[in-house]
CSV table of N, CA, C and O in Angstrom, one decimal:
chain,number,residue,atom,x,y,z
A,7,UNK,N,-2.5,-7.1,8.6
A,7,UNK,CA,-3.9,-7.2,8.8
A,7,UNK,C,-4.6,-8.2,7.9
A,7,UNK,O,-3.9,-8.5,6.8
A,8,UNK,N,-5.5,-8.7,8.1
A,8,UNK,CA,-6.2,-9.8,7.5
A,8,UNK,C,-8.0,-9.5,7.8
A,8,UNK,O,-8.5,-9.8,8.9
A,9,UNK,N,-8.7,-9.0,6.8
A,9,UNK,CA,-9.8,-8.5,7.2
A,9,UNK,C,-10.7,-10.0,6.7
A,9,UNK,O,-10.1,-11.0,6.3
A,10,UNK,N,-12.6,-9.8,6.9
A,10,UNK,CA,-13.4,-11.2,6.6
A,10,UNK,C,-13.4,-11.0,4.9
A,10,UNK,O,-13.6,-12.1,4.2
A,11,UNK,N,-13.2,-9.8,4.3
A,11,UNK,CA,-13.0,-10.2,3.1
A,11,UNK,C,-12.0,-10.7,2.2
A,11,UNK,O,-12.0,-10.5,1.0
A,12,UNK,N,-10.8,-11.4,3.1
A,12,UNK,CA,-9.4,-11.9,2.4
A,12,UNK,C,-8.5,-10.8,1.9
A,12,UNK,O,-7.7,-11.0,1.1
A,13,UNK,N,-8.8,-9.6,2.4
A,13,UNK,CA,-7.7,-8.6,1.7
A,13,UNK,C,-6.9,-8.7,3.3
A,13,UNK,O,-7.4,-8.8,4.4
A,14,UNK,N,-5.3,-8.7,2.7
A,14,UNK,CA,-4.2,-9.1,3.4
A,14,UNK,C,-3.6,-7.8,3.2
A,14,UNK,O,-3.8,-7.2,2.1
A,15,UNK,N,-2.8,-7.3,4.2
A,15,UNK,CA,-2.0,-5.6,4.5
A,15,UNK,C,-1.1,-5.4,5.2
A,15,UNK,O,-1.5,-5.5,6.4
A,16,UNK,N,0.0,-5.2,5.2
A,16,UNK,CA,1.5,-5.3,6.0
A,16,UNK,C,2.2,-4.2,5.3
A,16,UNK,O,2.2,-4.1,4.1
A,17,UNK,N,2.7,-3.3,6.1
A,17,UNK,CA,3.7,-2.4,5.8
A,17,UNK,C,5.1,-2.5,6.4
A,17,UNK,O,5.3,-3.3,7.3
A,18,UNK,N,6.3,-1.6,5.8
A,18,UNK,CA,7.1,-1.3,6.6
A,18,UNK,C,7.8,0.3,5.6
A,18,UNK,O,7.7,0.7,4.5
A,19,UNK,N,8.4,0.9,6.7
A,19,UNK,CA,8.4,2.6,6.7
A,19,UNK,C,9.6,2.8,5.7
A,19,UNK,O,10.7,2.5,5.9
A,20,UNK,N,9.2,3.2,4.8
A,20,UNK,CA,10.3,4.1,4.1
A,20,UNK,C,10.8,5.4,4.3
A,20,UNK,O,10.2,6.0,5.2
A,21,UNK,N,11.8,6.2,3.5
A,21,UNK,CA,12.1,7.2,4.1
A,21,UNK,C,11.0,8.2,4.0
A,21,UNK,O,10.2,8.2,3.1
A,22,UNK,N,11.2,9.3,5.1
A,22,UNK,CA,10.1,9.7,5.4
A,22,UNK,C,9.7,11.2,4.2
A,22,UNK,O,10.5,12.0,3.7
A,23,UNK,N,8.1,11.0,4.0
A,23,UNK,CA,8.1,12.4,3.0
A,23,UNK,C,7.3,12.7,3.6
A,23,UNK,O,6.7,12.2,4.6
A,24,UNK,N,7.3,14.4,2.9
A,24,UNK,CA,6.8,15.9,3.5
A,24,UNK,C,5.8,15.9,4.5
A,24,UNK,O,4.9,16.0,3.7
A,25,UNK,N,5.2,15.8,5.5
A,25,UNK,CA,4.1,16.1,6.2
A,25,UNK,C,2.9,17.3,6.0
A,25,UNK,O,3.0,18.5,6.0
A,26,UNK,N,1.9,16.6,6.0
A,26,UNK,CA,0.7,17.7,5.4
A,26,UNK,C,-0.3,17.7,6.2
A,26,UNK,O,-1.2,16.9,6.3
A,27,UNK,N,-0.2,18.8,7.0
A,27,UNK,CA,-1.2,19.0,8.4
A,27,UNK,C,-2.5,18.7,8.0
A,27,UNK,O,-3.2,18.3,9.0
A,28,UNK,N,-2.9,18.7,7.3
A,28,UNK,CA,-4.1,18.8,6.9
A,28,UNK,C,-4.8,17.4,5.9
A,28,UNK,O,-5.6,17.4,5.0
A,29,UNK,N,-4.1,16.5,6.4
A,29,UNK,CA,-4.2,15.0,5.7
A,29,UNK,C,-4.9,14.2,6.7
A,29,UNK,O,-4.8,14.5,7.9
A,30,UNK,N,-5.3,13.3,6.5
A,30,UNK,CA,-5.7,12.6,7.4
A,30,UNK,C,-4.4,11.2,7.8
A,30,UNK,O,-3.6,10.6,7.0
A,31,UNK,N,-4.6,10.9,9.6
A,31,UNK,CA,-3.8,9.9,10.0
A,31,UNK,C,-3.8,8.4,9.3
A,31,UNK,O,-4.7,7.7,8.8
A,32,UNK,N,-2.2,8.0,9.6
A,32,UNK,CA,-2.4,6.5,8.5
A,32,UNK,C,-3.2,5.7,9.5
A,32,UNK,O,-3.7,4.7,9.0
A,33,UNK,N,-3.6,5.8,11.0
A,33,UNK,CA,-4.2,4.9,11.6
A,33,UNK,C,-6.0,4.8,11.0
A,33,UNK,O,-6.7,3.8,10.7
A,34,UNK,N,-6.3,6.1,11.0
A,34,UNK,CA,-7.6,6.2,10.5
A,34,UNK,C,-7.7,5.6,9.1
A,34,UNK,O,-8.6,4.8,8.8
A,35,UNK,N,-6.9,6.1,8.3
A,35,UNK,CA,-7.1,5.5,6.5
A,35,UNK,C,-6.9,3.9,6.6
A,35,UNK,O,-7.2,3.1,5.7
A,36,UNK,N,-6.1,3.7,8.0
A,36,UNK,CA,-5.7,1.9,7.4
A,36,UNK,C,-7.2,1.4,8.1
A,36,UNK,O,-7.8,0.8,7.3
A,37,UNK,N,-7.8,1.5,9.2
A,37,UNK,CA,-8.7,1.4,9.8
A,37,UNK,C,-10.1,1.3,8.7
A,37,UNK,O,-11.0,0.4,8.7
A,38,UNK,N,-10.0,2.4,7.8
A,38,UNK,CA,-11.3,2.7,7.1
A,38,UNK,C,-10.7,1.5,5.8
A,38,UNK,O,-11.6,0.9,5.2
A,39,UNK,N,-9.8,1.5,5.5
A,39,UNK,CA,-9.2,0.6,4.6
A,39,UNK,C,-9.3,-1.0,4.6
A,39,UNK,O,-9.3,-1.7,3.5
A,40,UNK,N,-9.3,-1.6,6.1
A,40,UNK,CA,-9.4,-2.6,6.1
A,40,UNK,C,-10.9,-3.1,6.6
A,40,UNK,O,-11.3,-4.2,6.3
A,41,UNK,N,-12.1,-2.0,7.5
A,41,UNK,CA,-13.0,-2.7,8.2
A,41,UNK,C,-13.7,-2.4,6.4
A,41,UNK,O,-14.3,-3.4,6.2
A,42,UNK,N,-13.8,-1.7,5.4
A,42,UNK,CA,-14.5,-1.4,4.3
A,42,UNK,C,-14.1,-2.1,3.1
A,42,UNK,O,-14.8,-2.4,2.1
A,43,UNK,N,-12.8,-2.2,3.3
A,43,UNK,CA,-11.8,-2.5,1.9
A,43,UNK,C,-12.5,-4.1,1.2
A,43,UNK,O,-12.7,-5.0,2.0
A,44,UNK,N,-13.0,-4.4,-0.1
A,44,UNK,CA,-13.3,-5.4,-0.4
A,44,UNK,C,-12.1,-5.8,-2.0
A,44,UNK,O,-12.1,-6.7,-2.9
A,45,UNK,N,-11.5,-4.9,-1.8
A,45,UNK,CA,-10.4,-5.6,-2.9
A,45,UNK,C,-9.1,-4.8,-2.5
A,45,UNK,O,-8.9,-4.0,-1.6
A,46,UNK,N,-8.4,-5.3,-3.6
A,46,UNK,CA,-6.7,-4.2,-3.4
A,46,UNK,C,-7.0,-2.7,-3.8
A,46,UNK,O,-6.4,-1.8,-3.3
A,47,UNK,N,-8.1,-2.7,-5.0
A,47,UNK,CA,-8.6,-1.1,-5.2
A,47,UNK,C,-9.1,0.3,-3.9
A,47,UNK,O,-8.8,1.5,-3.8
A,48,UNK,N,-10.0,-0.7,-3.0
A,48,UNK,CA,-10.3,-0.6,-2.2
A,48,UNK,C,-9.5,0.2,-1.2
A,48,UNK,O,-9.7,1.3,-0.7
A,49,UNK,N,-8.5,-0.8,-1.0
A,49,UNK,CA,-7.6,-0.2,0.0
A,49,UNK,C,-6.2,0.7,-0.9
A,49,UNK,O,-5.5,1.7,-0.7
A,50,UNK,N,-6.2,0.1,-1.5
A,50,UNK,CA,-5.7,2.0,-2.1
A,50,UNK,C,-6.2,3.1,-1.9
A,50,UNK,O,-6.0,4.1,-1.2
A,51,UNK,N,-7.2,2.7,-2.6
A,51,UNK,CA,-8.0,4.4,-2.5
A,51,UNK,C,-7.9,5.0,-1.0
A,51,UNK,O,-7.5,6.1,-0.6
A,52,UNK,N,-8.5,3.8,-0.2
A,52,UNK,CA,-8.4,4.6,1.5
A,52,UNK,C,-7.1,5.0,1.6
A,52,UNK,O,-6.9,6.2,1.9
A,53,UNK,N,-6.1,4.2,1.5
A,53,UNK,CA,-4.9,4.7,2.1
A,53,UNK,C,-4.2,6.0,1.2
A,53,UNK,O,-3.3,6.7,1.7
A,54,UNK,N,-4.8,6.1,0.1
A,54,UNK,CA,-3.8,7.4,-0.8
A,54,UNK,C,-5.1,8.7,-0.7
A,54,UNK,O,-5.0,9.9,-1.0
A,55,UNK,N,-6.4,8.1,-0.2
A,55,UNK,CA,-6.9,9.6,-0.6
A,55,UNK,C,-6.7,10.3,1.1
A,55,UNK,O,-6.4,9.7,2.0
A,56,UNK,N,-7.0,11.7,1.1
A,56,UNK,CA,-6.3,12.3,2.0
A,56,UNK,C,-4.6,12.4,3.1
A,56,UNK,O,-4.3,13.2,4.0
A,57,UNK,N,-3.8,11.4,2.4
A,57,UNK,CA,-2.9,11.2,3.0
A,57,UNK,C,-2.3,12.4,3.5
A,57,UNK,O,-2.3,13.5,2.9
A,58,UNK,N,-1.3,11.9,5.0
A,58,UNK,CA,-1.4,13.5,5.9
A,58,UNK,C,0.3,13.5,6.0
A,58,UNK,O,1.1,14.3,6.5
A,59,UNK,N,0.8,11.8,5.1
A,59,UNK,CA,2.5,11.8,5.0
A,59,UNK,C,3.1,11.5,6.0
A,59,UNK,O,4.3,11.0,5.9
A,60,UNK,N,2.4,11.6,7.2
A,60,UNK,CA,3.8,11.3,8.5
A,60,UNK,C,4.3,10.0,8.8
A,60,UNK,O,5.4,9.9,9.3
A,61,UNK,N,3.4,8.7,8.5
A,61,UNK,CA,4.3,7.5,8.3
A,61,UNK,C,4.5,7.3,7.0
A,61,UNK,O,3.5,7.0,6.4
A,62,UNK,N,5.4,7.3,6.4
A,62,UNK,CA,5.3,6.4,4.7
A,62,UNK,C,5.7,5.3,4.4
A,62,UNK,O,6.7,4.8,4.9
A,63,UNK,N,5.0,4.7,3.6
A,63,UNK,CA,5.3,3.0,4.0
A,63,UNK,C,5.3,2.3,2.8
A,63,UNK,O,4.6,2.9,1.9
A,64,UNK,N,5.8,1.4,2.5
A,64,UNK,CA,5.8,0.3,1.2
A,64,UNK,C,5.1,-0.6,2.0
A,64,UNK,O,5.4,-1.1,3.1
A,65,UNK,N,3.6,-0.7,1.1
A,65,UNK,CA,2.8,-1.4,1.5
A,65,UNK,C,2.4,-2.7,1.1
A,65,UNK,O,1.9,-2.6,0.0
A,66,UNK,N,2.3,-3.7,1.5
A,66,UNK,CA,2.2,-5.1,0.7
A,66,UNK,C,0.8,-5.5,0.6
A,66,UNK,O,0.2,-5.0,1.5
A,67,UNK,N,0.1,-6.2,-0.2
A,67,UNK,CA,-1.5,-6.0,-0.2
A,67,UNK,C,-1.7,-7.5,-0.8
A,67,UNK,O,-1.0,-7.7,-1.9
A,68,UNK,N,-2.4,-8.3,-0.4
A,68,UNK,CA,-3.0,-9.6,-1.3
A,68,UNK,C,-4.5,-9.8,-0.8
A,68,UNK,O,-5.1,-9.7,0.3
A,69,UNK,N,-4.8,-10.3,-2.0
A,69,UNK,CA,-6.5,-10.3,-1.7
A,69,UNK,C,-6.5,-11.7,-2.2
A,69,UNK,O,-6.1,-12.0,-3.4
A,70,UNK,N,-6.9,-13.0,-1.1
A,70,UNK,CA,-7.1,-14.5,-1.1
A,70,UNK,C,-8.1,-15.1,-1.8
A,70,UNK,O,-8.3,-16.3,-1.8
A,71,UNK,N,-9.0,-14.2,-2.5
A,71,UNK,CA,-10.1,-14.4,-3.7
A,71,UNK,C,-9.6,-14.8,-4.8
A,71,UNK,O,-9.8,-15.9,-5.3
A,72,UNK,N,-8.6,-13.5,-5.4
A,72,UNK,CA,-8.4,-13.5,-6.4
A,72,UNK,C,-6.8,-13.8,-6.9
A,72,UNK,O,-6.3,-13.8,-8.0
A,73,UNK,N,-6.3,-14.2,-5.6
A,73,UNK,CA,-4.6,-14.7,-5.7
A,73,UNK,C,-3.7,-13.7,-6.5
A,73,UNK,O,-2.8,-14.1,-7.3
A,74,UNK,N,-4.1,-12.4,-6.3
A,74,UNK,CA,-3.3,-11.4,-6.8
A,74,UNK,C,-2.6,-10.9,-5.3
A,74,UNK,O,-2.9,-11.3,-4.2
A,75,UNK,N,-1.8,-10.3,-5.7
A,75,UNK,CA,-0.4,-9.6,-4.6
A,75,UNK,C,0.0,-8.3,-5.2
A,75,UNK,O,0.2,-8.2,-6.4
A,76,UNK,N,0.2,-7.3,-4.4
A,76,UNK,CA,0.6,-6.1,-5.3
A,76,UNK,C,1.3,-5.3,-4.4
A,76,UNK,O,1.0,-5.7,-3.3
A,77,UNK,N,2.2,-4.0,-4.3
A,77,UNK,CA,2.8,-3.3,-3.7
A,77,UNK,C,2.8,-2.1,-3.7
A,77,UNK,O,2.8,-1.7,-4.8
A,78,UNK,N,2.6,-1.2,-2.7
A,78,UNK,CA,2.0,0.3,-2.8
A,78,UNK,C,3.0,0.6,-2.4
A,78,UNK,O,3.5,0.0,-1.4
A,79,UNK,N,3.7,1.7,-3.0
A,79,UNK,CA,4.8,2.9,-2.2
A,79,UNK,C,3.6,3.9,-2.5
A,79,UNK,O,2.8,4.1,-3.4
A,80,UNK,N,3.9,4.4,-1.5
A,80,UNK,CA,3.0,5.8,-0.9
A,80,UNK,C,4.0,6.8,0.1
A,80,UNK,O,4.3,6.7,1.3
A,81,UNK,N,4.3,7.9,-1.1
A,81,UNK,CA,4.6,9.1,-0.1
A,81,UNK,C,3.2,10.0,-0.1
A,81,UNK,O,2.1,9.6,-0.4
A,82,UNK,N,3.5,11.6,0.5
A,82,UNK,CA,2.4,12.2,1.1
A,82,UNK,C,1.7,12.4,0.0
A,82,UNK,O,0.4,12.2,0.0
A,83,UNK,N,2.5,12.8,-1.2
A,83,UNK,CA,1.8,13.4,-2.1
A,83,UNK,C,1.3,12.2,-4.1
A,83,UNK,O,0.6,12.3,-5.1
A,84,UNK,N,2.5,11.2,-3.5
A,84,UNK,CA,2.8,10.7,-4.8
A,84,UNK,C,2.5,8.9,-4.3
A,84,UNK,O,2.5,8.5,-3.1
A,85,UNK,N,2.5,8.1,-5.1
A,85,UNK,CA,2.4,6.4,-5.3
A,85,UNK,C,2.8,5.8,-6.4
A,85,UNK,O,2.9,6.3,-7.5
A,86,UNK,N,3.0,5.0,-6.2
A,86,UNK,CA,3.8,3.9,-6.9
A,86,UNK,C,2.9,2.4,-6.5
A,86,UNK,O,3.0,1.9,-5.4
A,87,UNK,N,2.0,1.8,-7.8
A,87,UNK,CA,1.3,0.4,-7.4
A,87,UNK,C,1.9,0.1,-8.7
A,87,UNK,O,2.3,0.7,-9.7
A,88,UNK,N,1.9,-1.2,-8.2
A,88,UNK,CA,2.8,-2.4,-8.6
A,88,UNK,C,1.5,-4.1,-8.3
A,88,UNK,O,1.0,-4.6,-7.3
A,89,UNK,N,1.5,-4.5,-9.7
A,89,UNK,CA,-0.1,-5.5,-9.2
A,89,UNK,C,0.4,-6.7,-10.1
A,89,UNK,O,0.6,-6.7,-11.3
A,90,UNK,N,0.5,-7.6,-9.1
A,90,UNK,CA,0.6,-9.2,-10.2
A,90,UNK,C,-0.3,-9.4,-11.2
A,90,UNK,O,0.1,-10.0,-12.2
A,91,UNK,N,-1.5,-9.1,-11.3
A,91,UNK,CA,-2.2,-9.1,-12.1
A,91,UNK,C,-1.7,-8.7,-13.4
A,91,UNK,O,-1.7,-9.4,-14.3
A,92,UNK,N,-1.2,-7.5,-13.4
A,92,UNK,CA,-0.5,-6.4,-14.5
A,92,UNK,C,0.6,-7.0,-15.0
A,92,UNK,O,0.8,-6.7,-16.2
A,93,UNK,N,1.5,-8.0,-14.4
A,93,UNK,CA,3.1,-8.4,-14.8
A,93,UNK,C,3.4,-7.5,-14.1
A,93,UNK,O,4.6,-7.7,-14.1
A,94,UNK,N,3.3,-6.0,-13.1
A,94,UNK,CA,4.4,-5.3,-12.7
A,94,UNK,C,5.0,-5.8,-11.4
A,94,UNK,O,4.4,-5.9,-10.3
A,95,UNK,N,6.3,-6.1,-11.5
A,95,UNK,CA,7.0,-6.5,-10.7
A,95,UNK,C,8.2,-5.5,-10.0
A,95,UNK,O,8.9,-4.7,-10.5
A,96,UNK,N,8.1,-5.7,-9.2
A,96,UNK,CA,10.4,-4.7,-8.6
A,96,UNK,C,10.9,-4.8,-9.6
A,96,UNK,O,10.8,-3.8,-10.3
A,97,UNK,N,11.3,-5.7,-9.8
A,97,UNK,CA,12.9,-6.0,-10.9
A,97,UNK,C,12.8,-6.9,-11.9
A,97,UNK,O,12.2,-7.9,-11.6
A,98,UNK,N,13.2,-6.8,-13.0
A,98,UNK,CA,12.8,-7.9,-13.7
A,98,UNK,C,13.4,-9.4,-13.1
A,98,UNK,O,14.4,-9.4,-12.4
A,99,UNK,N,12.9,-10.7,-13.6
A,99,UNK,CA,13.8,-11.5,-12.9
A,99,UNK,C,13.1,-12.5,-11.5
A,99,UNK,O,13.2,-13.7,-11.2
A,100,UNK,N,12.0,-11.2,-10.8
A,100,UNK,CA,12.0,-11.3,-9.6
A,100,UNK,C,10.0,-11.5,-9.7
A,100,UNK,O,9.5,-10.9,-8.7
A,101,UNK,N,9.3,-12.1,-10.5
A,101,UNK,CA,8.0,-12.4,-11.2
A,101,UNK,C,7.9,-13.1,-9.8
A,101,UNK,O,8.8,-13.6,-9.2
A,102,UNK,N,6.3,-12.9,-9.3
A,102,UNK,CA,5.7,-13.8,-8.5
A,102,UNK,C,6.4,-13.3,-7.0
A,102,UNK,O,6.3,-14.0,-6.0
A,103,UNK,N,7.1,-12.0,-6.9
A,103,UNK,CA,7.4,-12.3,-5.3
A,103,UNK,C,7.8,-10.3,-5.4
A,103,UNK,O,8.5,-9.6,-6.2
A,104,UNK,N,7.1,-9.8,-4.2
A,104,UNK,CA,7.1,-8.8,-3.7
A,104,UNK,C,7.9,-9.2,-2.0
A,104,UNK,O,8.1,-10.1,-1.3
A,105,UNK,N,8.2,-7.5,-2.1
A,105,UNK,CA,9.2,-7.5,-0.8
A,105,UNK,C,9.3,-6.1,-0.2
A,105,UNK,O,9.5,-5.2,-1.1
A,106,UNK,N,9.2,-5.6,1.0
A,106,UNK,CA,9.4,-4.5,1.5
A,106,UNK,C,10.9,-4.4,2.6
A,106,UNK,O,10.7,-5.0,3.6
A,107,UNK,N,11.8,-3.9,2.6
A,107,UNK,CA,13.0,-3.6,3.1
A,107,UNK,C,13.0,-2.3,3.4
A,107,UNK,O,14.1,-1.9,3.2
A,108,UNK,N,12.2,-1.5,3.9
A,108,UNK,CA,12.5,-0.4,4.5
A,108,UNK,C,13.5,0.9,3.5
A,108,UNK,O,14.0,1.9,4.0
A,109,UNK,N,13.7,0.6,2.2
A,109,UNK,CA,13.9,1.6,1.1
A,109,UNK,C,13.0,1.7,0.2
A,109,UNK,O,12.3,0.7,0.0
A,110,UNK,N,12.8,3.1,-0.6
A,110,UNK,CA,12.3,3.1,-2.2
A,110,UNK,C,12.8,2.3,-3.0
A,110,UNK,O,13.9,1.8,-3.1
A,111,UNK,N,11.7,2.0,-3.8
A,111,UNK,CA,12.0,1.7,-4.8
A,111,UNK,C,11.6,2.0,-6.0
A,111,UNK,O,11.6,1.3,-7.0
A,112,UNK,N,11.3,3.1,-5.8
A,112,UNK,CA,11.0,4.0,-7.3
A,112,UNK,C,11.2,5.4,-7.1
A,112,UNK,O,11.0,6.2,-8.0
């Protein structure tokens, strides 16, 4: 996804965690995430607050303002962000470049 405010959003599914009936769908959280989202904070928050678990996804995120790039693992209950801004990267070695393969990586 590519919203008017330069925040950039692409997933792909990792293995799957717990399901929580009572969470809200990733279609609605990515929906409120991108027509609202005005930074990478932004769309965090939509996509981790109520999460309902049934897709889980390593999520890739860049906002074209501020030339930051960062990576969200998000299971139902737990996350993992990862923000160039910060130096946090995957692996050491691997500075300046995020990647999603369909495994954890934390």
């Amino acid at each position: 996804y590519l919203n008017s405010k330069g925040i950039i959003l692409t997933e792909t599914t990792i293995k799957q965690s717990r399901f929580n009936p009572d969470g809200t769908p990733l279609a609605g959280r990515c929906r409120r995430a991108m027509q609202y989202g005005n930074s990478i904070d932004d769309v965090v928050k939509a996509l981790t607050d109520g999460n309902n678990g049934l897709y889980t996804n390593d999520w890739l995120l860049g906002d074209a303002n501020t030339n930051e790039v960062a990576s969200l693992e998000l299971g139902t209950t737990t996350h993992k962000l990862r923000r160039s801004s910060k130096n946090d990267w995957h692996l050491a070695g691997t500075e300046g470049f995020y990647w999603g393969c369909n495994n954890t990586k934390d």
